[in-house]
mmCIF file of C-alpha atoms in Angstrom:
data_model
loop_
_atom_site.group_PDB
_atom_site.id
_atom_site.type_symbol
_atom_site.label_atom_id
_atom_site.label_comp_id
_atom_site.label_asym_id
_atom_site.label_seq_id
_atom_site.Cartn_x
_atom_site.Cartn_y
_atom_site.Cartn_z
ATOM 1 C CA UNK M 1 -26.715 -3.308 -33.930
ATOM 2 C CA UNK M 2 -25.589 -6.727 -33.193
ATOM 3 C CA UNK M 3 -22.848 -6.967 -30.389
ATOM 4 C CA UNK M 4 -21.675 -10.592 -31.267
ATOM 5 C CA UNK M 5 -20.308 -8.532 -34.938
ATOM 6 C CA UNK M 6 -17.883 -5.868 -32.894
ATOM 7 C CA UNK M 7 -15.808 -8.332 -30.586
ATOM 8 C CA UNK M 8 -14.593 -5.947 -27.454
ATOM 9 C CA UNK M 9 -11.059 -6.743 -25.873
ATOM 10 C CA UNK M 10 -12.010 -4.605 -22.392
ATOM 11 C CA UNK M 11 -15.170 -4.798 -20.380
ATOM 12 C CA UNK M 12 -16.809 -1.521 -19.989
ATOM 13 C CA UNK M 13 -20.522 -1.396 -20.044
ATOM 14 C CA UNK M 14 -22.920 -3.940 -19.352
ATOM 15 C CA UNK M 15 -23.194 -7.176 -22.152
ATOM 16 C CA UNK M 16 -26.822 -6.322 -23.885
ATOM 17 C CA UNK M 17 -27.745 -8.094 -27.080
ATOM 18 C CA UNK M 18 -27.924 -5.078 -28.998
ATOM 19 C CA UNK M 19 -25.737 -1.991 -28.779
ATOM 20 C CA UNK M 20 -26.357 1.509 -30.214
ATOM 21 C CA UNK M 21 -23.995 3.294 -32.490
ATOM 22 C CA UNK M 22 -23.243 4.913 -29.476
ATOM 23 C CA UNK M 23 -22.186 2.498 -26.851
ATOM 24 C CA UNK M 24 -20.281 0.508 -29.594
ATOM 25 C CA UNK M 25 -18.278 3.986 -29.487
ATOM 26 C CA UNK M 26 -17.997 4.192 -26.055
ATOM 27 C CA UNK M 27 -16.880 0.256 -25.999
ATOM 28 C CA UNK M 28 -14.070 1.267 -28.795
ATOM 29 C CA UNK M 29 -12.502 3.844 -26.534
ATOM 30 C CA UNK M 30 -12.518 2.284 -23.953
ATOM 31 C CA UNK M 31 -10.220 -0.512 -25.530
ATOM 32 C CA UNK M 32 -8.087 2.493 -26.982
ATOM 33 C CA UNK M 33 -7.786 3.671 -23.477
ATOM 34 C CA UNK M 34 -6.232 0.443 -22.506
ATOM 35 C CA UNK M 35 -3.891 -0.067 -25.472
ATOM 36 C CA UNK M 36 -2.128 3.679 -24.700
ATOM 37 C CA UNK M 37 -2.023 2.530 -21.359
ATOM 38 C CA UNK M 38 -0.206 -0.566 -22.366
ATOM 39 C CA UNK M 39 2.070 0.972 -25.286
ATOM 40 C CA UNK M 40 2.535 4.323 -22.781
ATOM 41 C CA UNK M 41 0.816 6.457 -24.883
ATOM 42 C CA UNK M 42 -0.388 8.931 -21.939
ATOM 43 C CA UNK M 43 -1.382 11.864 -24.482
ATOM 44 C CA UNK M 44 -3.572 9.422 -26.513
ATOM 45 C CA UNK M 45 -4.673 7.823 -22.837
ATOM 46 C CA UNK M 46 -5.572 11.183 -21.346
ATOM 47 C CA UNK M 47 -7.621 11.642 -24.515
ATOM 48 C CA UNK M 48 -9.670 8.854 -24.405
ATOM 49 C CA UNK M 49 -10.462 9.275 -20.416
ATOM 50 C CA UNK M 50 -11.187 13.039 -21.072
ATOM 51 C CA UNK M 51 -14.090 11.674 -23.344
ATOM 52 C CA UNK M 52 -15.210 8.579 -21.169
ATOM 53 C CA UNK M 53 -15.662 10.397 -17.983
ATOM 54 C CA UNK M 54 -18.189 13.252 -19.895
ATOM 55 C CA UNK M 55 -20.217 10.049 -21.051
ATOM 56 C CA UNK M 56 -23.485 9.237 -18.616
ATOM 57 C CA UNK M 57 -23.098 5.905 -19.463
ATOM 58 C CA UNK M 58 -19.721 5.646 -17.466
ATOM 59 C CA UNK M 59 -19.237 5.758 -14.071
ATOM 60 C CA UNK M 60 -16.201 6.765 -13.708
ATOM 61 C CA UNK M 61 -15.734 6.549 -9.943
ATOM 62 C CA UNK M 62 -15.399 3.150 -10.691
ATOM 63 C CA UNK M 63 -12.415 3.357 -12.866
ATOM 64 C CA UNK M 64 -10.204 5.121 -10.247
ATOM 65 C CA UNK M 65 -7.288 2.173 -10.923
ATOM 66 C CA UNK M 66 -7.162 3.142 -13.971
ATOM 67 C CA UNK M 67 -7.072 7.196 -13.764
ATOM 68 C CA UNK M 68 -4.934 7.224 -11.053
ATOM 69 C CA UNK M 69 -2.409 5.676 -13.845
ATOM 70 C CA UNK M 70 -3.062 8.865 -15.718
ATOM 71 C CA UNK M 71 -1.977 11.527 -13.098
ATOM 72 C CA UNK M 72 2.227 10.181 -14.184
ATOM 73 C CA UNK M 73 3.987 12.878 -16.258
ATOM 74 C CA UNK M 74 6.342 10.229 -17.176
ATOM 75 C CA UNK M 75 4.559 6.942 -18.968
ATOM 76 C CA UNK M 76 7.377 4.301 -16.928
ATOM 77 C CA UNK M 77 7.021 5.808 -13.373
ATOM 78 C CA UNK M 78 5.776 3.804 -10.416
ATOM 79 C CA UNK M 79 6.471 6.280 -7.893
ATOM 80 C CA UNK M 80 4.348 7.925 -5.807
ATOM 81 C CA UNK M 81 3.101 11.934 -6.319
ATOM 82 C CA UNK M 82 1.154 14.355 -3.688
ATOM 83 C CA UNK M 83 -1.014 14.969 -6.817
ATOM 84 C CA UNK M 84 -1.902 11.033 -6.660
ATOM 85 C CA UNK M 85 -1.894 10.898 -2.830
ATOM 86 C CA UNK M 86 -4.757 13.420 -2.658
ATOM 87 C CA UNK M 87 -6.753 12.047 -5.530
ATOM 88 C CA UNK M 88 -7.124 8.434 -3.721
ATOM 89 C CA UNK M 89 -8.016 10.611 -0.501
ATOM 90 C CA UNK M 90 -10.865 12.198 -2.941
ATOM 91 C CA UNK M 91 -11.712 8.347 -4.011
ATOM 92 C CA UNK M 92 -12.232 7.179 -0.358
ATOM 93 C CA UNK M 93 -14.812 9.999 0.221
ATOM 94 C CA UNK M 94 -16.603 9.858 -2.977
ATOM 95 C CA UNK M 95 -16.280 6.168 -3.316
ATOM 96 C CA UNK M 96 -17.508 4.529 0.057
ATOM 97 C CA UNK M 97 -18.123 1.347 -1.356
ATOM 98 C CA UNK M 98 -14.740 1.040 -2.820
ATOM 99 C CA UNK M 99 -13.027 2.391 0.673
ATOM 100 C CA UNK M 100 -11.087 -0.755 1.293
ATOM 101 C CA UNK M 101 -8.907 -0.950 -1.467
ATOM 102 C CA UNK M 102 -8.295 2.454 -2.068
ATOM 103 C CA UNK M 103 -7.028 2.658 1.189
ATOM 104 C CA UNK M 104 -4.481 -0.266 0.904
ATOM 105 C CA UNK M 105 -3.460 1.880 -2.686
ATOM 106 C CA UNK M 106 -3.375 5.076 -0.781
ATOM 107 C CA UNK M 107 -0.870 2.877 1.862
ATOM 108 C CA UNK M 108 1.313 1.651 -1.037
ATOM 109 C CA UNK M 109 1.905 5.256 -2.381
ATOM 110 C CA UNK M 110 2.532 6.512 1.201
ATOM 111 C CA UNK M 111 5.284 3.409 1.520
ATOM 112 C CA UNK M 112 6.474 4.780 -2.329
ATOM 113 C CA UNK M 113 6.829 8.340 -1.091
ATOM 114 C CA UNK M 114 9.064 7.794 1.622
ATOM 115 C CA UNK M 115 5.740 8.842 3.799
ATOM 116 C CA UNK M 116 5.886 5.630 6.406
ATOM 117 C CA UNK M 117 4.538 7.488 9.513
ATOM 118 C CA UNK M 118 1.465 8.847 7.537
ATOM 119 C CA UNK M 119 0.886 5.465 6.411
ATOM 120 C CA UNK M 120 0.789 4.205 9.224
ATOM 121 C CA UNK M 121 -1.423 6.928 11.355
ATOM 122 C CA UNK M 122 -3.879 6.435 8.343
ATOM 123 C CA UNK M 123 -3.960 2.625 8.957
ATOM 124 C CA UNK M 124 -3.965 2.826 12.621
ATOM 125 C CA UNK M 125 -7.308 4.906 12.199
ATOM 126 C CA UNK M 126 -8.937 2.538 10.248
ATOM 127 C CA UNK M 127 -8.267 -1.040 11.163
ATOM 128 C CA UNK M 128 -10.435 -0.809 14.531
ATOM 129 C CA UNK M 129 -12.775 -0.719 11.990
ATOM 130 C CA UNK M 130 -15.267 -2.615 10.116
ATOM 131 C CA UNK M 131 -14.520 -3.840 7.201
ATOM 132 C CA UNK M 132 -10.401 -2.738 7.183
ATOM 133 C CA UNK M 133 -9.871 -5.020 10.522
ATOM 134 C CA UNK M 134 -10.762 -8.411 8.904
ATOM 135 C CA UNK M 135 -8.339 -7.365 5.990
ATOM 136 C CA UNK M 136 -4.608 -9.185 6.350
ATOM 137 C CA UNK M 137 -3.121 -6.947 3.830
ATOM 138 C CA UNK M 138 -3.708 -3.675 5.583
ATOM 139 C CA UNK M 139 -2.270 -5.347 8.965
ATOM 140 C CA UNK M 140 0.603 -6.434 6.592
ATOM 141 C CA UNK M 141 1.232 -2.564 5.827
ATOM 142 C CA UNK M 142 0.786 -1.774 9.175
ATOM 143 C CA UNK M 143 3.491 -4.182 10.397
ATOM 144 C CA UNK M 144 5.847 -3.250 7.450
ATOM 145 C CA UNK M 145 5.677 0.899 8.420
ATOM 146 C CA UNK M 146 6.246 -0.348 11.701
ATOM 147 C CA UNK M 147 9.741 -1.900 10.638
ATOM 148 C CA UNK M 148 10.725 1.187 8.278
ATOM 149 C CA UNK M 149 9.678 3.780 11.558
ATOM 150 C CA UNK M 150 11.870 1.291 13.766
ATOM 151 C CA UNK M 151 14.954 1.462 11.606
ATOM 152 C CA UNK M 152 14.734 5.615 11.491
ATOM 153 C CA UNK M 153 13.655 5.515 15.281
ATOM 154 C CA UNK M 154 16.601 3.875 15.902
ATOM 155 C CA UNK M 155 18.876 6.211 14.424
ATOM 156 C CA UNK M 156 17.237 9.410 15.938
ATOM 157 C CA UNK M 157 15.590 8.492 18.916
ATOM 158 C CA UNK M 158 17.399 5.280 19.785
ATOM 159 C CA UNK M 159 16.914 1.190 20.887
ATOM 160 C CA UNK M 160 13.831 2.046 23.274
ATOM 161 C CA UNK M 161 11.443 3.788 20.461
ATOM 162 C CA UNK M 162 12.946 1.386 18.336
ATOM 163 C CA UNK M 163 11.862 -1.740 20.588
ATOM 164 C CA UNK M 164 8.422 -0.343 20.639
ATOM 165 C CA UNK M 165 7.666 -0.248 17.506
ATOM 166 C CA UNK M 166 9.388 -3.572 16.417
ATOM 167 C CA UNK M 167 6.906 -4.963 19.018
ATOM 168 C CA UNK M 168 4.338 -3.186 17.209
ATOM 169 C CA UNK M 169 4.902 -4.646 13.884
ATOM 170 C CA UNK M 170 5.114 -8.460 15.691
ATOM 171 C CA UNK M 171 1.228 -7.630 17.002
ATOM 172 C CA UNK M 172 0.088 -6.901 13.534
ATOM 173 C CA UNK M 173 2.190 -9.354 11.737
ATOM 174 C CA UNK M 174 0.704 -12.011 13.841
ATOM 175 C CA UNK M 175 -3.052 -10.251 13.622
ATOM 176 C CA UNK M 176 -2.197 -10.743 9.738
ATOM 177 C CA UNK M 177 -0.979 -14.480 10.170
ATOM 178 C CA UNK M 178 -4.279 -15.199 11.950
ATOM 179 C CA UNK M 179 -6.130 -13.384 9.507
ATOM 180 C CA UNK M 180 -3.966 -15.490 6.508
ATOM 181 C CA UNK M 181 -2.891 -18.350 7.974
ATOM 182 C CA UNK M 182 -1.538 -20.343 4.765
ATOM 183 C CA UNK M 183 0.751 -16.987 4.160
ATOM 184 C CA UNK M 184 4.250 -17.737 4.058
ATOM 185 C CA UNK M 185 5.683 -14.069 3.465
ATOM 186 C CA UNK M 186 3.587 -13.247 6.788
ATOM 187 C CA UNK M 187 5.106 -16.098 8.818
ATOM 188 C CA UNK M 188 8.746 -14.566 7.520
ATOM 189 C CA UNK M 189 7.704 -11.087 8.627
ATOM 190 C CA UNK M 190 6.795 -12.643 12.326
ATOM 191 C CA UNK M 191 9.988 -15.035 12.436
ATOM 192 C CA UNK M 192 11.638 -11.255 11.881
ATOM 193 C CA UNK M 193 10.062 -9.410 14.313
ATOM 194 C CA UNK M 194 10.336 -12.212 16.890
ATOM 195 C CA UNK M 195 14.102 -12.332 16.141
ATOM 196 C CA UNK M 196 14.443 -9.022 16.447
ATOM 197 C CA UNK M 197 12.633 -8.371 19.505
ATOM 198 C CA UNK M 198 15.069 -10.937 21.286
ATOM 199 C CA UNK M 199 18.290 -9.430 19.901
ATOM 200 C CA UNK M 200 20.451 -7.619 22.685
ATOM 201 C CA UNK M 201 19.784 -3.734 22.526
ATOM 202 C CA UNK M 202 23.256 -1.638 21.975
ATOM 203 C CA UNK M 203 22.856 -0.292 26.217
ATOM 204 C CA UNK M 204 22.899 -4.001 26.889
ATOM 205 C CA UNK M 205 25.882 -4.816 25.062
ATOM 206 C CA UNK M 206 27.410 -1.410 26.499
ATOM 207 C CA UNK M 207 26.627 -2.957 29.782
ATOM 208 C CA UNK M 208 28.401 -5.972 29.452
ATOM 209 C CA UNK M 209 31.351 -4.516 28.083
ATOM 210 C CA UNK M 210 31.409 -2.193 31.289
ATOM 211 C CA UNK M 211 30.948 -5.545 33.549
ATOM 212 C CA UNK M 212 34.141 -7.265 31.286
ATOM 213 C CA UNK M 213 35.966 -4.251 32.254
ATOM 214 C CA UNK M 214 35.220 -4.398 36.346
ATOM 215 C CA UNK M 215 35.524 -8.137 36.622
ATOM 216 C CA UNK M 216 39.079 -7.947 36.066
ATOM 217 C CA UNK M 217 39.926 -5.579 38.861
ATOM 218 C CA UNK M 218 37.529 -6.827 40.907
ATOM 219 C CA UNK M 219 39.363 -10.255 40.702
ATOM 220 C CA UNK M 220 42.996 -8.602 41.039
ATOM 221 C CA UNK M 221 41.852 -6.838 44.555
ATOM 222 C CA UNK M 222 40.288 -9.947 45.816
ATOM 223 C CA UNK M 223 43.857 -11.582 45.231
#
C-alpha cells in the first residue's frame, strides 16, 4: 500500500514507502486522537489511546505529553491533579531517557497545585545533577518556588526565613542567567530578587521608628 495515497496530518510511526493495512490504521487513529484532543472530545480521545497503547507498534512511553492530557475529567482544565502528579513520577522511572523534561512538567504541576515546597525539594535533588544542572529552566523553577515559599515564609515565620530564601532564588536566578544569558524574563527575575534583598526588613523599620522616638527626649534632657 502506497503511503504517498493516505496523506497523515500527525507523525506517529516511522515514514516507510509502503504501509500495511495495518499501520495505515494505526496512522488514522492516531490523527483522530489529536483532533478529540483539539475539539475536547476526551471520550472519543480516551478511545483512541485505549487502542494505541495495546498496539506493539507504539511506544507509548513516548507519548506521555500527550496522555497526561487524558487523565482531565474536565476537557478545558489546566490545573494540576495528584492523579497527574504521580503519573509523571511513574514517567521519570520508566522513562530515563525522557527524565529531563518530565521533571520540569512534574515542576509546573507542583507550581499549579499550590505544592511550591515539593517543587522545590524535588528540584533541589536533582539539579546537582547531570543533565538537570546545565538546564536554565529548572533553575528558573527553582528561583520562582523560592519567591512563592518567601512570600508564605514571611507571613508565618517572618523577614529572616523570608530573607533566606529570597537570597536563594537570586543564586538560582543568576545560575539561570549564566546558563541563558540572552534571557530577558531571567534578568527581570534577578533585578527582583536583588531589589528585594536590599529592601529594609519590617525589625529595621521598627528600629528606626524606636530611635525617632528616643532622639527627641534625648535632645530635650541634653537642653
Amino acid at each position: 500500500m502506497d503511503s504517498s495515497s493516505h496523506p497523515f496530518l500527525f507523525s506517529l510511526l516511522e515514514d516507510k514507502p509502503r504501509l500495511t493495512s495495518r499501520r495505515v490504521h494505526l496512522r488514522r487513529l492516531y490523527d483522530v486522537l489529536h483532533f478529540s484532543l483539539q475539539r475536547h472530545d476526551m471520550i472519543r480521545a480516551r478511545r483512541a489511546w485505549a487502542i494505541l497503547a495495546r498496539c506493539n507498534e507504539v511506544n507509548w512511553k513516548t507519548l506521555w505529553t500527550l496522555s497526561i492530557g487524558l487523565l482531565d475529567h474536565q476537557a478545558n482544565t489546566t490545573e494540576s491533579s495528584p492523579v497527574k502528579i504521580d503519573y509523571l513520577r511513574s514517567m521519570m522511572l520508566q522513562h530515563p531517557e525522557e527524565r529531563e523534561k518530565i521533571l520540569g512538567e512534574l515542576v509546573h504541576h507542583f507550581i499549579l497545585a499550590g505544592r511550591h515546597k515539593d517543587a522545590l525539594d524535588e528540584l533541589e535533588f536533582c539539579l546537582p545533577s547531570f543533565p538537570y544542572r546545565d538546564n536554565p529552566v529548572l533553575h528558573l523553577y527553582a528561583g520562582l518556588c523560592c519567591m512563592f515559599h518567601a512570600q508564605s515564609s514571611n507571613d508565618i515565620l517572618g523577614d529572616h526565613a523570608a530573607r533566606i530564601m529570597i537570597d536563594r532564588a537570586q543564586i538560582f536566578f543568576e545560575r539561570a542567567k549564566a546558563l541563558d544569558p540572552d534571557n530577558i524574563v531571567v534578568d527581570s527575575l534577578v533585578t527582583m530578587a536583588q531589589c528585594l534583598s536590599q529592601t529594609p526588613s519590617r525589625a529595621d523599620h521598627h528600629e528606626s521608628d524606636d530611635e525617632d522616638v528616643r532622639d527627641p527626649q534625648t535632645k530635650r534632657l541634653r537642653t
